[in-house]
Coordinates of C-alpha atoms in Angstrom, one line a residue:
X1 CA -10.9 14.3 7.9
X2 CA -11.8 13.5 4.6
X3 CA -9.4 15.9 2.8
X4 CA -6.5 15.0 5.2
X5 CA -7.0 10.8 4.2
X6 CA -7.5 11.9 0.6
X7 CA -4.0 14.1 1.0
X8 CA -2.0 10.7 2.7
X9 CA -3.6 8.5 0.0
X10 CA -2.8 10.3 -3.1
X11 CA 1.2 11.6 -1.5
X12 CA 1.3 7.9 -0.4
X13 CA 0.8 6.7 -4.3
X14 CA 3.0 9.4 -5.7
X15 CA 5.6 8.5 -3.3
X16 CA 5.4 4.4 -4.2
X17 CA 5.1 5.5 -8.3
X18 CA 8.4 7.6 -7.9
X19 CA 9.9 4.2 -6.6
X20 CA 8.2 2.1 -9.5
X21 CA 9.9 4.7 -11.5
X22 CA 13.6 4.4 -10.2
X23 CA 13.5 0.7 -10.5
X24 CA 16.6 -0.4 -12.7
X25 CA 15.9 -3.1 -15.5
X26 CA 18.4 -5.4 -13.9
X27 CA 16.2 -4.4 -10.2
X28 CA 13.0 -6.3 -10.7
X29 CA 14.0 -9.9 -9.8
X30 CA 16.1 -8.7 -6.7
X31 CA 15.4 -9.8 -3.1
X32 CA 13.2 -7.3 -0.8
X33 CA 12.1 -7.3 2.8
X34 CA 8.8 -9.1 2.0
X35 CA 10.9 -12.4 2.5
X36 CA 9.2 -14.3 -0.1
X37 CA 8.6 -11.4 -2.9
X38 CA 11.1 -9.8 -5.8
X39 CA 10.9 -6.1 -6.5
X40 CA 8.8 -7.3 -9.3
X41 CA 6.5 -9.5 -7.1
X42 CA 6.1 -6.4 -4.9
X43 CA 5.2 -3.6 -7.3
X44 CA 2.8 -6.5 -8.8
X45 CA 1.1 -6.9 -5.4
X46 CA 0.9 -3.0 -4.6
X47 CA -0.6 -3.0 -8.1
X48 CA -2.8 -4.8 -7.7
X49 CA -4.3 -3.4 -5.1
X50 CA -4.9 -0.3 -6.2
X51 CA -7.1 -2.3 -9.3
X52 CA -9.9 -3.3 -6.7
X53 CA -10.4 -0.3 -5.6
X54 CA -12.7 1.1 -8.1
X55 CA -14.9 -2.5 -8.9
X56 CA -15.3 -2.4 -4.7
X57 CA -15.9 1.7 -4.8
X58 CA -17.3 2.9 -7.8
X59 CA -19.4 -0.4 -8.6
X60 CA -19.9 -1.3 -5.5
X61 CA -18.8 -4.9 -6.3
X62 CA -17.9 -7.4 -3.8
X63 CA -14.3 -9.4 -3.2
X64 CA -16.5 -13.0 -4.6
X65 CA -17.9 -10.9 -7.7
X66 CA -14.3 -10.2 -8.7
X67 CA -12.8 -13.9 -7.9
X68 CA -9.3 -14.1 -9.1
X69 CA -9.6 -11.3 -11.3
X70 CA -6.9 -9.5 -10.5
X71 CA -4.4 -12.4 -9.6
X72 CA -1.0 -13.3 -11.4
X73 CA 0.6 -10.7 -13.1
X74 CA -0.8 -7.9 -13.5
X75 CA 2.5 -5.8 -14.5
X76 CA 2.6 -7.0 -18.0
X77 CA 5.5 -5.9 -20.1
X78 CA 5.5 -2.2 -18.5
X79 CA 5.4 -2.2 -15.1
X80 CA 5.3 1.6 -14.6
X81 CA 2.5 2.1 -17.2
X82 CA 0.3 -0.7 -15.2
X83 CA 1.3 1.2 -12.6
X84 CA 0.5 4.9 -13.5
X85 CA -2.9 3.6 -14.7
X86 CA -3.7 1.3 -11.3
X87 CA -3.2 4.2 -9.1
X88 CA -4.7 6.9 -11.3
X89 CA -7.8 4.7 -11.2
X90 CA -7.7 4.2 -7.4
X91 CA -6.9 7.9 -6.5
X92 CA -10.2 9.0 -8.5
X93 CA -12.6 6.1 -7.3
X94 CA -12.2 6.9 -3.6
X95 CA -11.8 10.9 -4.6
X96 CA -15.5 11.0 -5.9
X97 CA -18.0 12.3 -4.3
X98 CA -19.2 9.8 -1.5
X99 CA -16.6 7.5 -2.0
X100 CA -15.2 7.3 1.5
X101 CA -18.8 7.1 2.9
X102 CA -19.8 3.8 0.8
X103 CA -20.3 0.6 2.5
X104 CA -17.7 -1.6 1.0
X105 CA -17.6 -5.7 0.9
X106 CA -14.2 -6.4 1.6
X107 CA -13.4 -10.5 2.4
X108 CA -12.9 -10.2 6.0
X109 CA -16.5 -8.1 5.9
X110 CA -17.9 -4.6 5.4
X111 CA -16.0 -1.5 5.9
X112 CA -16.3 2.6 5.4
X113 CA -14.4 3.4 2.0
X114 CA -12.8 5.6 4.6
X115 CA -11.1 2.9 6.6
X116 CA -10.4 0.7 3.5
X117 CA -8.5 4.1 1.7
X118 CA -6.8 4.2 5.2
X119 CA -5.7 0.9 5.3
X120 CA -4.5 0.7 1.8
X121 CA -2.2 4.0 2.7
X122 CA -0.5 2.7 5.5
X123 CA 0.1 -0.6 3.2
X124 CA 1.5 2.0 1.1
X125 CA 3.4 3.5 3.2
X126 CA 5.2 0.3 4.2
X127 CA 5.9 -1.5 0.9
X128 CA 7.0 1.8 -0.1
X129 CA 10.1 1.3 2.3
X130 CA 10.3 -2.6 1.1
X131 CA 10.4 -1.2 -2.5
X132 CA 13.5 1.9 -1.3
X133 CA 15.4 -1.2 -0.2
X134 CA 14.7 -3.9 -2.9
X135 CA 16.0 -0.9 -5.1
X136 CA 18.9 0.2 -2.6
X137 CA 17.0 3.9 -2.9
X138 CA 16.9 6.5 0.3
X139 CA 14.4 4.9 2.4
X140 CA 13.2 7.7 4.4
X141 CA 9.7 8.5 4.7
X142 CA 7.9 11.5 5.1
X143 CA 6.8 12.6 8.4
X144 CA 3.3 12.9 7.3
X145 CA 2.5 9.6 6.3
X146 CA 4.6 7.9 8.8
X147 CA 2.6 9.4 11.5
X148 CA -1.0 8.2 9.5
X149 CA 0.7 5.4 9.3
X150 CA 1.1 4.4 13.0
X151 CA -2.0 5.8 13.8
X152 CA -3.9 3.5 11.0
X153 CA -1.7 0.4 12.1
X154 CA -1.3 0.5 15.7
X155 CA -4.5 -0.3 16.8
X156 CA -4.5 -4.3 14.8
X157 CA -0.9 -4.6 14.2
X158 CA -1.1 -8.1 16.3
X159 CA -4.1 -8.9 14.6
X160 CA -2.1 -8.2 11.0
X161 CA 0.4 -10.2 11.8
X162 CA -1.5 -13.4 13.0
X163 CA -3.8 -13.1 9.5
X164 CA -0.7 -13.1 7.5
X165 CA -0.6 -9.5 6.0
X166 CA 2.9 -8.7 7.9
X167 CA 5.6 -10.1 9.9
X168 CA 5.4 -10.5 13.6
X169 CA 6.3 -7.2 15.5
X170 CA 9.8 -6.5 16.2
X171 CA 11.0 -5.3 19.4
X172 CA 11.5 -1.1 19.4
X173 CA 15.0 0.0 20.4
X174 CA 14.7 2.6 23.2
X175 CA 14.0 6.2 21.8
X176 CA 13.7 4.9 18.5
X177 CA 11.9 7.3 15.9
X178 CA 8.4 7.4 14.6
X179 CA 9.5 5.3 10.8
X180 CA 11.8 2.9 13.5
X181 CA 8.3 2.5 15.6
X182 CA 6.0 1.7 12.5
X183 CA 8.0 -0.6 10.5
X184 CA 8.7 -2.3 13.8
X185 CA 5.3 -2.8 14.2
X186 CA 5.0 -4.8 10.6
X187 CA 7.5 -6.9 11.5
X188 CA 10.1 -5.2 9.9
X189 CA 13.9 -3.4 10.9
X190 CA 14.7 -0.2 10.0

């Protein structure tokens, strides 16, 4: 299982980095399905993210050590170099060797590495979409991670939604796909 999350996580950050990539320097202040975030605002969040990773992994740090550490912008003037480096960082902290078995302190309490590195794929996943239509880019996403994706979300999408992390759930349309299903799920209309 291991190799398989380490697989989604690291095709999960390529796929999100080829997006930071094809942003347009007129692109980062436009609108994206994260009502209240810019392309800019997203890519800073996902970001961001992927810094806390290694202070909670590697140094076993907890969220209250770190504070506001990684609030605000942490972009800076090249958002794709900030970006490269973040997820470089995060790929390698939970790729070392007991990584995914560590005992992490995240602020709603302590998880697996495993679950957190799941949890931060499907979030991925789904702001990977958000980003493909903030940037009018094809917004189809690969089988693979779709379906780690439902699996990881499925379980607490209510429970995501009511804490603030997505939208409500959407209604499915009847024989809707499996990218219709998830993003339906977080609140969101494919």
């Amino acid at each position: 299982m291991s190799e398989t999350l380490l697989e989604r996580h690291a095709e999960a950050l390529r796929l999100f980095g080829e997006r930071v990539r094809a942003v347009r320097g007129d692109q980062w202040g436009a609108p994206t399905p994260c009502t209240e975030w810019t392309v800019r605002d997203l890519v800073n969040h996902v970001t961001a993210e992927q810094l806390w990773i290694p202070p909670l992994i590697t140094e076993g740090r907890t969220v209250e050590e770190l504070g506001d550490a990684f609030s605000g912008d942490v972009l800076g003037d090249d958002p794709v170099a900030a970006w490269d480096r973040a997820s470089d960082a995060a790929r390698a902290a939970f790729a070392a060797s007991g990584a995914l078995e560590r005992t992490v302190r995240l602020s709603y309490g302590p998880a697996l590495g495993s679950a957190y590195c799941a949890e931060l794929t499907a979030d991925c996943v789904v702001h990977t979409w958000d980003l493909c239509r903030g940037i009018g880019a094809d917004d189809r996403l690969p089988d693979t991670l779709v379906e780690f994706s439902i699996k990881e979300v499925m379980p607490y999408a209510g429970a995501l939604a009511a804490g603030g992390m997505y939208a409500e759930p959407v209604e499915v349309p009847a024989g809707a796909d499996a990218q219709t299903r998830l993003l339906a799920m977080v609140g969101r209309k494919g």
